[in-house]
């Protein structure tokens, strides 16, 4: 009987130990085929997403790695590779050149807010502001956050509308919201 109790306790302990990581992963979505860990910073997680290789290359070219590894908090609206691919031909290659670092930095920082804004908070600000909430970015751009059904959209100063496709990817220094367009400063 004592052996049976020990065996039951051991099995229960193993089940609890195996279930714990699953519960943690369920809270933070997979992005680009990779698990995102709330205890890692924005850069540590982004480099593992196969959907954000262009964004990671751009962050490196702009010299923003140490900033986005910093304490934060930051909210990053992270365009996918497809979003970058939708820009006019040659745009990304041109922006990645050293002589265009200032322009690239401006574009990237127009995707960053100096706050930890989960979608629930953004939705409340949208509602409190009557359906549209201005979002001031680190790069000086003002995005307009709105609701589109159950999802959030962001409109840049040129009228480009990005949809949040994956919200609330918690990071140790903020949050990432995956978006389907590159947002640009006023042209």
Short mmCIF file of N, CA, C and O in Angstrom, two decimals, residues 69-148:
data_model
loop_
_atom_site.label_atom_id
_atom_site.label_comp_id
_atom_site.label_asym_id
_atom_site.label_seq_id
_atom_site.Cartn_x
_atom_site.Cartn_y
_atom_site.Cartn_z
N UNK A 69 16.91 45.44 -26.24
CA UNK A 69 17.28 44.48 -25.20
C UNK A 69 17.23 45.14 -23.82
O UNK A 69 17.32 44.47 -22.81
N UNK A 70 17.08 46.46 -23.80
CA UNK A 70 17.09 47.23 -22.56
C UNK A 70 15.87 47.01 -21.69
O UNK A 70 14.96 46.27 -22.03
N UNK A 71 15.87 47.75 -20.59
CA UNK A 71 14.86 47.57 -19.55
C UNK A 71 13.43 47.83 -20.04
O UNK A 71 12.50 47.16 -19.65
N UNK A 72 13.25 48.84 -20.88
CA UNK A 72 11.91 49.16 -21.35
C UNK A 72 11.11 49.88 -20.29
O UNK A 72 11.69 50.57 -19.46
N UNK A 73 9.81 49.75 -20.27
CA UNK A 73 9.04 48.83 -21.10
C UNK A 73 8.79 49.40 -22.49
O UNK A 73 8.74 50.61 -22.69
N UNK A 74 8.65 48.48 -23.45
CA UNK A 74 8.37 48.83 -24.84
C UNK A 74 7.18 48.03 -25.34
O UNK A 74 7.02 46.86 -25.00
N UNK A 75 6.40 48.66 -26.19
CA UNK A 75 5.42 47.96 -26.99
C UNK A 75 5.94 48.06 -28.41
O UNK A 75 6.20 49.16 -28.90
N UNK A 76 6.13 46.92 -29.05
CA UNK A 76 6.62 46.89 -30.43
C UNK A 76 5.53 46.33 -31.33
O UNK A 76 5.02 45.24 -31.09
N UNK A 77 5.18 47.12 -32.34
CA UNK A 77 4.27 46.64 -33.38
C UNK A 77 5.19 46.07 -34.45
O UNK A 77 5.85 46.81 -35.18
N UNK A 78 5.28 44.75 -34.52
CA UNK A 78 6.30 44.05 -35.29
C UNK A 78 5.79 43.58 -36.66
O UNK A 78 5.06 42.59 -36.74
N UNK A 79 6.20 44.28 -37.73
CA UNK A 79 5.78 43.85 -39.07
C UNK A 79 6.44 42.52 -39.46
O UNK A 79 7.61 42.27 -39.15
N UNK A 80 5.68 41.70 -40.14
CA UNK A 80 6.19 40.41 -40.61
C UNK A 80 7.05 40.60 -41.87
O UNK A 80 7.05 41.68 -42.47
N UNK A 81 7.72 39.53 -42.27
CA UNK A 81 8.48 39.55 -43.53
C UNK A 81 7.56 39.91 -44.70
O UNK A 81 7.94 40.67 -45.58
N UNK A 82 6.34 39.36 -44.70
CA UNK A 82 5.37 39.66 -45.76
C UNK A 82 5.05 41.15 -45.81
O UNK A 82 4.86 41.71 -46.89
N UNK A 83 4.98 41.79 -44.65
CA UNK A 83 4.71 43.23 -44.61
C UNK A 83 5.85 44.00 -45.27
O UNK A 83 5.61 44.92 -46.06
N UNK A 84 7.08 43.60 -44.99
CA UNK A 84 8.23 44.26 -45.62
C UNK A 84 8.26 43.96 -47.12
O UNK A 84 8.58 44.83 -47.93
N UNK A 85 7.89 42.73 -47.49
CA UNK A 85 7.87 42.35 -48.91
C UNK A 85 6.84 43.15 -49.71
O UNK A 85 6.98 43.31 -50.92
N UNK A 86 5.82 43.66 -49.05
CA UNK A 86 4.78 44.43 -49.73
C UNK A 86 5.21 45.87 -50.05
O UNK A 86 4.54 46.56 -50.81
N UNK A 87 6.33 46.29 -49.50
CA UNK A 87 6.86 47.62 -49.83
C UNK A 87 7.34 47.60 -51.28
O UNK A 87 7.64 46.53 -51.83
N UNK A 88 7.45 48.76 -51.92
CA UNK A 88 7.94 48.79 -53.31
C UNK A 88 9.28 48.07 -53.45
O UNK A 88 10.11 48.09 -52.54
N UNK A 89 9.46 47.42 -54.59
CA UNK A 89 10.68 46.65 -54.86
C UNK A 89 11.93 47.49 -54.57
O UNK A 89 12.00 48.65 -54.95
N UNK A 90 12.88 46.89 -53.87
CA UNK A 90 14.15 47.54 -53.57
C UNK A 90 14.16 48.39 -52.32
O UNK A 90 15.22 48.83 -51.86
N UNK A 91 12.99 48.64 -51.72
CA UNK A 91 12.91 49.52 -50.55
C UNK A 91 13.70 48.96 -49.38
O UNK A 91 14.51 49.68 -48.77
N UNK A 92 13.49 47.71 -49.05
CA UNK A 92 14.18 47.12 -47.89
C UNK A 92 15.69 47.12 -48.12
O UNK A 92 16.45 47.53 -47.24
N UNK A 93 16.12 46.70 -49.29
CA UNK A 93 17.55 46.65 -49.59
C UNK A 93 18.17 48.03 -49.46
O UNK A 93 19.27 48.19 -48.92
N UNK A 94 17.46 49.05 -49.94
CA UNK A 94 17.96 50.43 -49.86
C UNK A 94 18.04 50.88 -48.40
O UNK A 94 19.04 51.49 -47.99
N UNK A 95 17.01 50.59 -47.62
CA UNK A 95 16.99 51.01 -46.22
C UNK A 95 18.08 50.34 -45.39
O UNK A 95 18.57 50.93 -44.42
N UNK A 96 18.48 49.14 -45.77
CA UNK A 96 19.50 48.41 -45.00
C UNK A 96 20.92 48.90 -45.26
O UNK A 96 21.85 48.51 -44.56
N UNK A 97 21.09 49.78 -46.23
CA UNK A 97 22.42 50.33 -46.52
C UNK A 97 22.84 51.29 -45.42
O UNK A 97 22.02 52.05 -44.90
N UNK A 98 24.13 51.27 -45.05
CA UNK A 98 24.62 52.14 -43.96
C UNK A 98 24.27 53.62 -44.14
O UNK A 98 23.98 54.31 -43.16
N UNK A 99 24.28 54.10 -45.36
CA UNK A 99 23.99 55.53 -45.58
C UNK A 99 22.52 55.88 -45.30
O UNK A 99 22.17 57.06 -45.23
N UNK A 100 21.67 54.88 -45.13
CA UNK A 100 20.24 55.12 -44.85
C UNK A 100 19.85 54.77 -43.42
O UNK A 100 18.67 54.61 -43.11
N UNK A 101 20.85 54.66 -42.56
CA UNK A 101 20.61 54.26 -41.17
C UNK A 101 19.62 55.19 -40.46
O UNK A 101 18.74 54.72 -39.73
N UNK A 102 19.75 56.50 -40.65
CA UNK A 102 18.85 57.45 -39.97
C UNK A 102 17.40 57.24 -40.39
O UNK A 102 16.49 57.24 -39.56
N UNK A 103 17.18 57.05 -41.69
CA UNK A 103 15.82 56.83 -42.19
C UNK A 103 15.26 55.51 -41.68
O UNK A 103 14.09 55.43 -41.27
N UNK A 104 16.08 54.47 -41.68
CA UNK A 104 15.67 53.17 -41.18
C UNK A 104 15.32 53.25 -39.69
O UNK A 104 14.29 52.72 -39.25
N UNK A 105 16.15 53.94 -38.94
CA UNK A 105 15.90 54.11 -37.50
C UNK A 105 14.57 54.82 -37.27
O UNK A 105 13.79 54.41 -36.40
N UNK A 106 14.30 55.85 -38.04
CA UNK A 106 13.04 56.59 -37.92
C UNK A 106 11.85 55.66 -38.19
O UNK A 106 10.87 55.64 -37.43
N UNK A 107 11.94 54.86 -39.24
CA UNK A 107 10.85 53.93 -39.58
C UNK A 107 10.65 52.92 -38.46
O UNK A 107 9.52 52.69 -38.01
N UNK A 108 11.73 52.32 -38.00
CA UNK A 108 11.60 51.30 -36.95
C UNK A 108 11.07 51.87 -35.65
O UNK A 108 10.22 51.25 -34.99
N UNK A 109 11.53 53.06 -35.27
CA UNK A 109 11.06 53.63 -34.00
C UNK A 109 9.63 54.13 -34.09
O UNK A 109 9.00 54.40 -33.06
N UNK A 110 9.09 54.22 -35.30
CA UNK A 110 7.66 54.51 -35.46
C UNK A 110 6.81 53.27 -35.21
O UNK A 110 5.58 53.33 -35.29
N UNK A 111 7.45 52.17 -34.87
CA UNK A 111 6.75 50.94 -34.50
C UNK A 111 6.90 50.64 -33.00
O UNK A 111 6.51 49.58 -32.54
N UNK A 112 7.50 51.58 -32.26
CA UNK A 112 7.82 51.34 -30.85
C UNK A 112 7.18 52.43 -29.98
O UNK A 112 7.28 53.61 -30.28
N UNK A 113 6.55 51.98 -28.90
CA UNK A 113 5.95 52.89 -27.92
C UNK A 113 6.66 52.63 -26.59
O UNK A 113 6.92 51.48 -26.23
N UNK A 114 6.96 53.69 -25.86
CA UNK A 114 7.65 53.57 -24.58
C UNK A 114 6.64 53.26 -23.46
O UNK A 114 6.40 54.07 -22.57
N UNK A 115 6.04 52.08 -23.56
CA UNK A 115 5.06 51.63 -22.57
C UNK A 115 4.83 50.14 -22.78
O UNK A 115 5.21 49.59 -23.81
N UNK A 116 4.23 49.52 -21.81
CA UNK A 116 3.86 48.10 -21.91
C UNK A 116 2.36 48.07 -22.11
O UNK A 116 1.60 48.07 -21.15
N UNK A 117 1.92 48.11 -23.36
CA UNK A 117 0.49 48.23 -23.66
C UNK A 117 -0.07 46.92 -24.22
O UNK A 117 0.07 46.63 -25.41
N UNK A 118 -0.72 46.19 -23.36
CA UNK A 118 -1.40 44.97 -23.79
C UNK A 118 -2.68 45.38 -24.53
O UNK A 118 -3.16 46.50 -24.40
N UNK A 119 -3.23 44.46 -25.32
CA UNK A 119 -4.40 44.79 -26.14
C UNK A 119 -5.59 45.25 -25.31
O UNK A 119 -6.34 46.12 -25.73
N UNK A 120 -5.75 44.70 -24.13
CA UNK A 120 -6.86 45.11 -23.25
C UNK A 120 -6.73 46.61 -22.94
O UNK A 120 -7.72 47.34 -22.96
N UNK A 121 -5.52 47.07 -22.67
CA UNK A 121 -5.27 48.48 -22.38
C UNK A 121 -5.53 49.34 -23.61
O UNK A 121 -6.17 50.40 -23.53
N UNK A 122 -5.05 48.89 -24.77
CA UNK A 122 -5.26 49.63 -26.01
C UNK A 122 -6.75 49.72 -26.33
O UNK A 122 -7.27 50.78 -26.68
N UNK A 123 -7.46 48.60 -26.18
CA UNK A 123 -8.90 48.59 -26.43
C UNK A 123 -9.64 49.58 -25.52
O UNK A 123 -10.56 50.27 -25.95
N UNK A 124 -9.22 49.65 -24.26
CA UNK A 124 -9.85 50.59 -23.32
C UNK A 124 -9.58 52.03 -23.75
O UNK A 124 -10.49 52.87 -23.72
N UNK A 125 -8.35 52.32 -24.17
CA UNK A 125 -8.03 53.68 -24.62
C UNK A 125 -8.84 54.05 -25.87
O UNK A 125 -9.31 55.18 -25.99
N UNK A 126 -9.01 53.09 -26.77
CA UNK A 126 -9.81 53.33 -27.98
C UNK A 126 -11.25 53.65 -27.57
O UNK A 126 -11.84 54.62 -28.05
N UNK A 127 -11.80 52.85 -26.68
CA UNK A 127 -13.19 53.07 -26.23
C UNK A 127 -13.32 54.41 -25.50
O UNK A 127 -14.26 55.16 -25.75
N UNK A 128 -12.36 54.70 -24.62
CA UNK A 128 -12.41 55.95 -23.85
C UNK A 128 -12.32 57.18 -24.75
O UNK A 128 -12.83 58.24 -24.42
N UNK A 129 -11.64 57.03 -25.90
CA UNK A 129 -11.47 58.15 -26.83
C UNK A 129 -12.51 58.15 -27.95
O UNK A 129 -12.33 58.81 -28.98
N UNK A 130 -13.57 57.40 -27.79
CA UNK A 130 -14.66 57.43 -28.75
C UNK A 130 -14.42 56.68 -30.05
O UNK A 130 -15.02 56.99 -31.07
N UNK A 131 -13.51 55.71 -30.04
CA UNK A 131 -13.31 54.86 -31.22
C UNK A 131 -11.96 54.99 -31.90
O UNK A 131 -11.60 54.15 -32.71
N UNK A 132 -11.21 56.03 -31.58
CA UNK A 132 -9.87 56.20 -32.15
C UNK A 132 -8.95 56.75 -31.06
O UNK A 132 -9.29 57.75 -30.42
N UNK A 133 -7.80 56.11 -30.87
CA UNK A 133 -6.85 56.59 -29.87
C UNK A 133 -5.51 56.89 -30.54
O UNK A 133 -4.94 56.04 -31.22
N UNK A 134 -4.99 58.12 -30.37
CA UNK A 134 -3.68 58.44 -30.92
C UNK A 134 -2.58 57.76 -30.11
O UNK A 134 -2.60 57.79 -28.88
N UNK A 135 -1.64 57.13 -30.82
CA UNK A 135 -0.54 56.42 -30.19
C UNK A 135 0.76 57.12 -30.60
O UNK A 135 1.13 57.10 -31.77
N UNK A 136 1.42 57.74 -29.63
CA UNK A 136 2.68 58.44 -29.90
C UNK A 136 3.83 57.46 -29.78
O UNK A 136 4.00 56.79 -28.77
N UNK A 137 4.63 57.38 -30.84
CA UNK A 137 5.74 56.43 -30.88
C UNK A 137 7.05 57.09 -30.47
O UNK A 137 7.18 58.33 -30.47
N UNK A 138 8.03 56.26 -30.18
CA UNK A 138 9.36 56.72 -29.85
C UNK A 138 9.96 57.53 -31.01
O UNK A 138 10.69 58.49 -30.80
N UNK A 139 9.61 57.17 -32.24
CA UNK A 139 10.13 57.85 -33.42
C UNK A 139 9.41 59.14 -33.76
O UNK A 139 9.72 59.78 -34.76
N UNK A 140 8.43 59.54 -32.95
CA UNK A 140 7.73 60.79 -33.19
C UNK A 140 6.51 60.67 -34.08
O UNK A 140 5.84 61.66 -34.35
N UNK A 141 6.21 59.50 -34.56
CA UNK A 141 5.01 59.28 -35.37
C UNK A 141 3.80 59.19 -34.45
O UNK A 141 3.92 58.79 -33.29
N UNK A 142 2.64 59.53 -34.98
CA UNK A 142 1.40 59.35 -34.24
C UNK A 142 0.53 58.39 -35.05
O UNK A 142 0.13 58.69 -36.17
N UNK A 143 0.31 57.22 -34.48
CA UNK A 143 -0.53 56.20 -35.11
C UNK A 143 -1.94 56.33 -34.54
O UNK A 143 -2.11 56.74 -33.38
N UNK A 144 -2.92 55.97 -35.32
CA UNK A 144 -4.31 55.99 -34.85
C UNK A 144 -4.76 54.55 -34.62
O UNK A 144 -4.83 53.77 -35.57
N UNK A 145 -5.02 54.22 -33.37
CA UNK A 145 -5.49 52.87 -33.02
C UNK A 145 -7.01 52.85 -33.05
O UNK A 145 -7.66 53.75 -32.51
N UNK A 146 -7.55 51.83 -33.71
CA UNK A 146 -9.00 51.66 -33.81
C UNK A 146 -9.33 50.18 -33.66
O UNK A 146 -8.44 49.32 -33.74
N UNK A 147 -10.61 49.90 -33.50
CA UNK A 147 -11.08 48.52 -33.49
C UNK A 147 -11.62 48.16 -34.86
O UNK A 147 -12.23 48.98 -35.54
N UNK A 148 -11.36 46.94 -35.28
CA UNK A 148 -11.94 46.39 -36.51
C UNK A 148 -12.47 45.02 -36.12
O UNK A 148 -11.73 44.03 -36.12
#
